[in-house]
Tab-separated table of C-alpha atoms in Angstrom:
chain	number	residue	atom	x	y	z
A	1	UNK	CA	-145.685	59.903	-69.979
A	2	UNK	CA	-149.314	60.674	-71.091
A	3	UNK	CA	-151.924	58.292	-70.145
A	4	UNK	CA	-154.184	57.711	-72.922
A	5	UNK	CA	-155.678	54.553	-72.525
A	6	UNK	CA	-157.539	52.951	-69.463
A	7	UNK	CA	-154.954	50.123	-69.506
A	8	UNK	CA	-152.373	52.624	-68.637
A	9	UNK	CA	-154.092	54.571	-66.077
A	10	UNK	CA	-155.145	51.294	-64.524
A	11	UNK	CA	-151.139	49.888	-64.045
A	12	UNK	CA	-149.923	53.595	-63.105
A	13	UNK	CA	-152.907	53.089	-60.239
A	14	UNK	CA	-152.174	50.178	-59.137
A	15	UNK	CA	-148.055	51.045	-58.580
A	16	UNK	CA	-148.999	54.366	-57.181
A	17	UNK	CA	-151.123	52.745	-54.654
A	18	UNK	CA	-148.420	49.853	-53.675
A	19	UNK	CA	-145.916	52.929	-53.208
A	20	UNK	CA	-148.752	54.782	-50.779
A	21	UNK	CA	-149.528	51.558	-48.789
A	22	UNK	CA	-145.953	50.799	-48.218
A	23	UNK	CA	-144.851	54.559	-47.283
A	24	UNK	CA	-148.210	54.574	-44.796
A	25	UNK	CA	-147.237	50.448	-43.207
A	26	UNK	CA	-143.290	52.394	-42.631
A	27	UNK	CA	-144.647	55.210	-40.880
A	28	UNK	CA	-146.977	53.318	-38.661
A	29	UNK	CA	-143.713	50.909	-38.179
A	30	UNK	CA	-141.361	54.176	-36.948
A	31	UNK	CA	-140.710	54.202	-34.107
A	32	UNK	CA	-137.140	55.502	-31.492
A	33	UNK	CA	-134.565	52.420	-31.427
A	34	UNK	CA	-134.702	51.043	-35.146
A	35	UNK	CA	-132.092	51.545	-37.264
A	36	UNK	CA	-133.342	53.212	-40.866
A	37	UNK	CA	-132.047	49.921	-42.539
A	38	UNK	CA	-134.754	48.275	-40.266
A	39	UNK	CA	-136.931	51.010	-41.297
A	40	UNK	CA	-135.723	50.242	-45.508
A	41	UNK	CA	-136.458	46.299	-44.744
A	42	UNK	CA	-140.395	46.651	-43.813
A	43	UNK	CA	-140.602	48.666	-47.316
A	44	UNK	CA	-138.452	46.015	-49.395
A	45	UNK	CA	-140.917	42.957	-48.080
A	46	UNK	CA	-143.905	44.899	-48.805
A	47	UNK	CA	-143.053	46.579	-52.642
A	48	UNK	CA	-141.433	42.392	-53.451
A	49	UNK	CA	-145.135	41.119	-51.546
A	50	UNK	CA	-146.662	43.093	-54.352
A	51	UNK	CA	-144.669	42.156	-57.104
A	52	UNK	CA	-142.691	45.411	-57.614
A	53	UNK	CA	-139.066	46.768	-57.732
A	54	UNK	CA	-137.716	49.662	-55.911
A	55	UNK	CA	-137.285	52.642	-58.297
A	56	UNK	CA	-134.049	54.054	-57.351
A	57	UNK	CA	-132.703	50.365	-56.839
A	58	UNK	CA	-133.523	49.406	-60.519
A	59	UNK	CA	-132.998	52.756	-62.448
A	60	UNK	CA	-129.435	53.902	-60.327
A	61	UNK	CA	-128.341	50.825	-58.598
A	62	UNK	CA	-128.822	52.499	-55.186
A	63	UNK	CA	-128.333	50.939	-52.184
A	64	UNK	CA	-131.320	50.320	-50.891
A	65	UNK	CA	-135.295	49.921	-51.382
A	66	UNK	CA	-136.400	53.352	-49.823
A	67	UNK	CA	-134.918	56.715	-49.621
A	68	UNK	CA	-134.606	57.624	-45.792
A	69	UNK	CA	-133.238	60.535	-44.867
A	70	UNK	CA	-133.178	61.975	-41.145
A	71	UNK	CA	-132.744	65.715	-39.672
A	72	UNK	CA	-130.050	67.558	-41.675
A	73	UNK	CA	-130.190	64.769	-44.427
A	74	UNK	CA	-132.405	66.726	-47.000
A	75	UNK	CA	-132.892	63.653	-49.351
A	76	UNK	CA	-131.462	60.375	-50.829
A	77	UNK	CA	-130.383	59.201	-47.425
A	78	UNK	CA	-128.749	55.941	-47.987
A	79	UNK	CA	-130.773	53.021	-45.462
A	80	UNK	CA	-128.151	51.607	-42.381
A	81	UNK	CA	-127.065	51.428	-39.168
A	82	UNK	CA	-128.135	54.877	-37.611
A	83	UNK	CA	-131.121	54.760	-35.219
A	84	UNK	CA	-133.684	56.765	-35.107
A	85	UNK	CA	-134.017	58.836	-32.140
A	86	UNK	CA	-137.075	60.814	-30.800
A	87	UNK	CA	-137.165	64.099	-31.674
A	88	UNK	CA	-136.048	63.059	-34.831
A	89	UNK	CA	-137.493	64.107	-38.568
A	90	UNK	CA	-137.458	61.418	-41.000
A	91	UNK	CA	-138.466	61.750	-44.248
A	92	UNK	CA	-139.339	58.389	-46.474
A	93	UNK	CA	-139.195	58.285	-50.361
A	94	UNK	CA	-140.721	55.945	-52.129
A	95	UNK	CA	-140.627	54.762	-55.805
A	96	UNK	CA	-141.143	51.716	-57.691
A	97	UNK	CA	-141.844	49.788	-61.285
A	98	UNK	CA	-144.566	47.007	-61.826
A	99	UNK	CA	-145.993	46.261	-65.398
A	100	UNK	CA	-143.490	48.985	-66.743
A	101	UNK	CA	-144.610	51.718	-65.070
A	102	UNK	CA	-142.843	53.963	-62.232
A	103	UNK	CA	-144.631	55.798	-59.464
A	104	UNK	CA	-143.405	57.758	-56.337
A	105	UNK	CA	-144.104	59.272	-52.906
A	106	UNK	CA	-142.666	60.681	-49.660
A	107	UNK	CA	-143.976	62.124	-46.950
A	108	UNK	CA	-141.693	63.523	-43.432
A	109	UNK	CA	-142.634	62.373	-40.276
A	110	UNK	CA	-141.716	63.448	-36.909
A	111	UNK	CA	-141.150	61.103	-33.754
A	112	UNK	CA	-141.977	62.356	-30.496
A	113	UNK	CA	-141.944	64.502	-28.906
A	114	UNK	CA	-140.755	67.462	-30.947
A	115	UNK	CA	-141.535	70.936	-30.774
A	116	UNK	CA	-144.453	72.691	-32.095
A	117	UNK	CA	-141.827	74.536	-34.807
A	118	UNK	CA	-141.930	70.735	-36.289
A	119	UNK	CA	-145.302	70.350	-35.825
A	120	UNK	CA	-146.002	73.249	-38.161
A	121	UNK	CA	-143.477	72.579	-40.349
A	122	UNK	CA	-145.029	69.146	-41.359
A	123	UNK	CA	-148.543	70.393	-41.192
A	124	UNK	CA	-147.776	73.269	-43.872
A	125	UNK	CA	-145.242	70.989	-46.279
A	126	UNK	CA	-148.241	68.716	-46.637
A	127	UNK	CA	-150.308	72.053	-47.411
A	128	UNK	CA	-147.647	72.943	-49.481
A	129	UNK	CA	-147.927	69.644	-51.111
A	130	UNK	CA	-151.647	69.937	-51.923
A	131	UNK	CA	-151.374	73.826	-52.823
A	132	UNK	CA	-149.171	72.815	-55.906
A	133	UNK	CA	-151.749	69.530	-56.354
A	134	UNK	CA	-154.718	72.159	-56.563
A	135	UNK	CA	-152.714	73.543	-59.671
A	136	UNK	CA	-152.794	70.863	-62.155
A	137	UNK	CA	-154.833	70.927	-64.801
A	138	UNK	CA	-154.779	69.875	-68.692
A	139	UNK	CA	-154.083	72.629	-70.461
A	140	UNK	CA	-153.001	74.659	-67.324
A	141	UNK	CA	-148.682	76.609	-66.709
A	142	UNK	CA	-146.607	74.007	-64.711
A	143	UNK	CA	-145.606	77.590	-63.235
A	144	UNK	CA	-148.940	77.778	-61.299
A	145	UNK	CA	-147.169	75.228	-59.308
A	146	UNK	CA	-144.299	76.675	-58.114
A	147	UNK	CA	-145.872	80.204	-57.586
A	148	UNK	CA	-148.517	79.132	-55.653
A	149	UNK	CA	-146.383	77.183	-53.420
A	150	UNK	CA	-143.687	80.071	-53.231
A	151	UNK	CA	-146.548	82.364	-52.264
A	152	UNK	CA	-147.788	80.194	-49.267
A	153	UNK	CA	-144.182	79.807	-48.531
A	154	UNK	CA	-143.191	83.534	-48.178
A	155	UNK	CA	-146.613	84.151	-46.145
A	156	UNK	CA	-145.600	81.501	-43.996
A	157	UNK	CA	-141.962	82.657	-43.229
A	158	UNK	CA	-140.936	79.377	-44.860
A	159	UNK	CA	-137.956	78.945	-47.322
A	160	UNK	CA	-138.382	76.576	-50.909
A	161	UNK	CA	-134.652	74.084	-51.361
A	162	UNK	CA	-134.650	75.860	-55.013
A	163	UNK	CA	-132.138	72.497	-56.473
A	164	UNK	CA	-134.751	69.321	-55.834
A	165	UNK	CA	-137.730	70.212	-58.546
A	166	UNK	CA	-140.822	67.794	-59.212
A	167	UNK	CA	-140.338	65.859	-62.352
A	168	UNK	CA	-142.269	63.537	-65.044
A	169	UNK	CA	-142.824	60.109	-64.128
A	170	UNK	CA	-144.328	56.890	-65.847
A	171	UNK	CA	-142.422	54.475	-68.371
A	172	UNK	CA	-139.072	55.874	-66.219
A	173	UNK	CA	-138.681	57.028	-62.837
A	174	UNK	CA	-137.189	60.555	-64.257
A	175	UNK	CA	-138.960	61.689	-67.701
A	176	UNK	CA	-140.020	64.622	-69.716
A	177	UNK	CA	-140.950	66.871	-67.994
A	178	UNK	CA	-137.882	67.571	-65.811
A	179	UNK	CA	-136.742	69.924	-63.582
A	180	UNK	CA	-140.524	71.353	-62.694
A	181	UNK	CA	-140.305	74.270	-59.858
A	182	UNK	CA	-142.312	73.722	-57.037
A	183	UNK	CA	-141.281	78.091	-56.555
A	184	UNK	CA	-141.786	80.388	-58.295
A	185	UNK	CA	-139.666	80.403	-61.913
A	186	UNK	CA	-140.421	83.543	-64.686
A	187	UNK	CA	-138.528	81.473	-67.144
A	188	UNK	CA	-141.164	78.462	-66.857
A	189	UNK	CA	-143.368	78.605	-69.631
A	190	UNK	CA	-144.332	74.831	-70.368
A	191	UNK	CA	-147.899	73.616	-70.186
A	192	UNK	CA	-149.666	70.433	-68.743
A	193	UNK	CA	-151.046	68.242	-71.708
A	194	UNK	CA	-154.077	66.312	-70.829
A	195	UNK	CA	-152.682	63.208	-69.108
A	196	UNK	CA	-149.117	64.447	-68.427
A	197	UNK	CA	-148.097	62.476	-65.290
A	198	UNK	CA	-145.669	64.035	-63.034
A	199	UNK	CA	-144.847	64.428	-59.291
A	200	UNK	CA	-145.291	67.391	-56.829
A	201	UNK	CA	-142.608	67.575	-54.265
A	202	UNK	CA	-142.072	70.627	-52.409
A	203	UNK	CA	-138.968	70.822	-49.916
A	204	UNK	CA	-140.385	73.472	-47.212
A	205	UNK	CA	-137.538	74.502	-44.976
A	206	UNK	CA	-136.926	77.143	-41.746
A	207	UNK	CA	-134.007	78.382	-43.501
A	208	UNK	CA	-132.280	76.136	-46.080
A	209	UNK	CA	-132.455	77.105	-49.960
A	210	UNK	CA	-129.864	74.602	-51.243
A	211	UNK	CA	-129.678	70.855	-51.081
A	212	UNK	CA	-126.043	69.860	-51.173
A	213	UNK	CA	-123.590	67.209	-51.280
A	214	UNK	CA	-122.388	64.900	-48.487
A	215	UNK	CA	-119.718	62.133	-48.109
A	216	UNK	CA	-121.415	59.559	-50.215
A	217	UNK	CA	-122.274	59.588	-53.758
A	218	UNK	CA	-126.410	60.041	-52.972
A	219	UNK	CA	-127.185	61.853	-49.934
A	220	UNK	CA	-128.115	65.645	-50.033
A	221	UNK	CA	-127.785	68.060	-46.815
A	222	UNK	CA	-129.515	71.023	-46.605
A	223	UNK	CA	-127.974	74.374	-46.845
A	224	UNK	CA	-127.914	75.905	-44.361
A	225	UNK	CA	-128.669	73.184	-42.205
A	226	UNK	CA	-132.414	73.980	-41.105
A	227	UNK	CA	-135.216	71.299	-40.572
A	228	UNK	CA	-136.700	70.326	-44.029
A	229	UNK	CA	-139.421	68.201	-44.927
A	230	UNK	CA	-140.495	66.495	-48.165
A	231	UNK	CA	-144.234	65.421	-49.449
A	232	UNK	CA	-144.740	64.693	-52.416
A	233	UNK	CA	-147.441	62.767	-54.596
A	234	UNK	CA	-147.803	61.315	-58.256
A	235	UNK	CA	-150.646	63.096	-60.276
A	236	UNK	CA	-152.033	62.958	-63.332
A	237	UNK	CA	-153.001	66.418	-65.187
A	238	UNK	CA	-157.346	65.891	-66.377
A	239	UNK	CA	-159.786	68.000	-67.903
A	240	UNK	CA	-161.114	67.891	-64.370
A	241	UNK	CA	-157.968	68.775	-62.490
A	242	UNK	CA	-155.588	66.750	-60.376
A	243	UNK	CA	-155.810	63.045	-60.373
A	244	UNK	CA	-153.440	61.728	-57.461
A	245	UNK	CA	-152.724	58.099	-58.109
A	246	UNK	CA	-150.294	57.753	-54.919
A	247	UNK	CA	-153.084	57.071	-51.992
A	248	UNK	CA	-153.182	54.023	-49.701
A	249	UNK	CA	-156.296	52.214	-50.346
């Protein structure tokens, strides 16, 4: 998608900020005990209270409103019965459609008490997060992305899951551009139009490189099993750099 129009950039607004006020009411709402369907249920109300659908719900008939996706679960972990325990790293993905337009989130969150390893894990993935934000641009490489975030990454004695790229987002929840590196990629040689609207999700890990395959059709494990988290934030590409339509507000 490329916004061109202030009717467009209004809607993809107003669905990026539903998506950001219902990740931030879940992770105020986590908490040791409840069960990640519990957990999926508080997002459901909230995106149907503001007259949207779940993204992955509507586009791939998954089952469930939210992504949630705890410890070794790297992504697409299916909401249901297993509680979440302290100690615990849970990441929450987000998307949704209102008006015809898609937007999505995630952030990883970890319930106390865990060890300062964690702590610093989800401190720099958010950095990660905003280092690849601080590349966007119109008329900028979508490689910036990926190299800065590789080169914080490697500074940081961090690894990059190299098979979960960023993507374009807007009249679908998966669009032109795909597959966008958030590390570094020679062969990337694309560049951001003015009003290209994408995400940026890097998957910072102590060790894994690989998201793979579980026992159910959707969720993804890392490999080799390391904590990973997620962040990740819908932007468009301006004249004047990054605007990121997926805050709370």
């Amino acid at each position: 998608m490329t916004v061109s129009n202030e009717d467009d950039l209004n809607k993809l607004e107003e669905i990026g900020r539903i998506v950001a006020n219902t990740l931030e009411a879940m992770a105020a709402a986590l908490e040791p005990g409840m069960t990640t369907a519990e957990l999926d249920l508080i997002g459901r109300k909230l995106l149907e209270k503001a007259g949207a659908r779940s993204g992955p719900e509507l586009v791939y008939d998954f089952p469930g409103a939210t992504c949630i996706s705890v410890n070794e679960e790297v992504a697409h972990g299916i909401p249901g019965s297993r509680r979440i325990e302290a100690g615990d790293l849970v990441n929450i993905d987000i998307s949704a459609e209102k008006n015809g337009l898609f937007a999505d989130t995630g952030a990883s969150f970890a319930v106390p008490p865990v060890t300062n390893a964690t702590k610093r894990l989800c401190r720099d993935g958010k950095r990660a997060m905003w280092i690849g934000l601080r590349q966007v641009g119109a008329n900028k490489p979508l490689a910036g992305i990926g190299q800065a975030i590789g080169t914080f990454a490697e500074k940081n004695g961090y690894t990059l899951v190299r098979n979960l790229a960023s993507h374009g987002i807007g009249h679908s929840l998966h669009e032109e551009p795909k597959e966008i590196s958030t590390w570094p990629d020679r062969s990337e040689r694309r560049i951001m139009n003015e009003g290209l609207v994408f995400t940026v999700e890097p998957f910072l890990s102590l060790g894994a490189e690989w998201a793979e395959d579980g026992d159910d059709p959707w969720t993804l494990f890392s490999e080799p099993r390391a904590p990973t988290v997620q962040y990740e934030h819908t932007v468009v590409a301006t004249r004047n750099g990054p605007l990121v339509v997926t805050l709370p507000g």
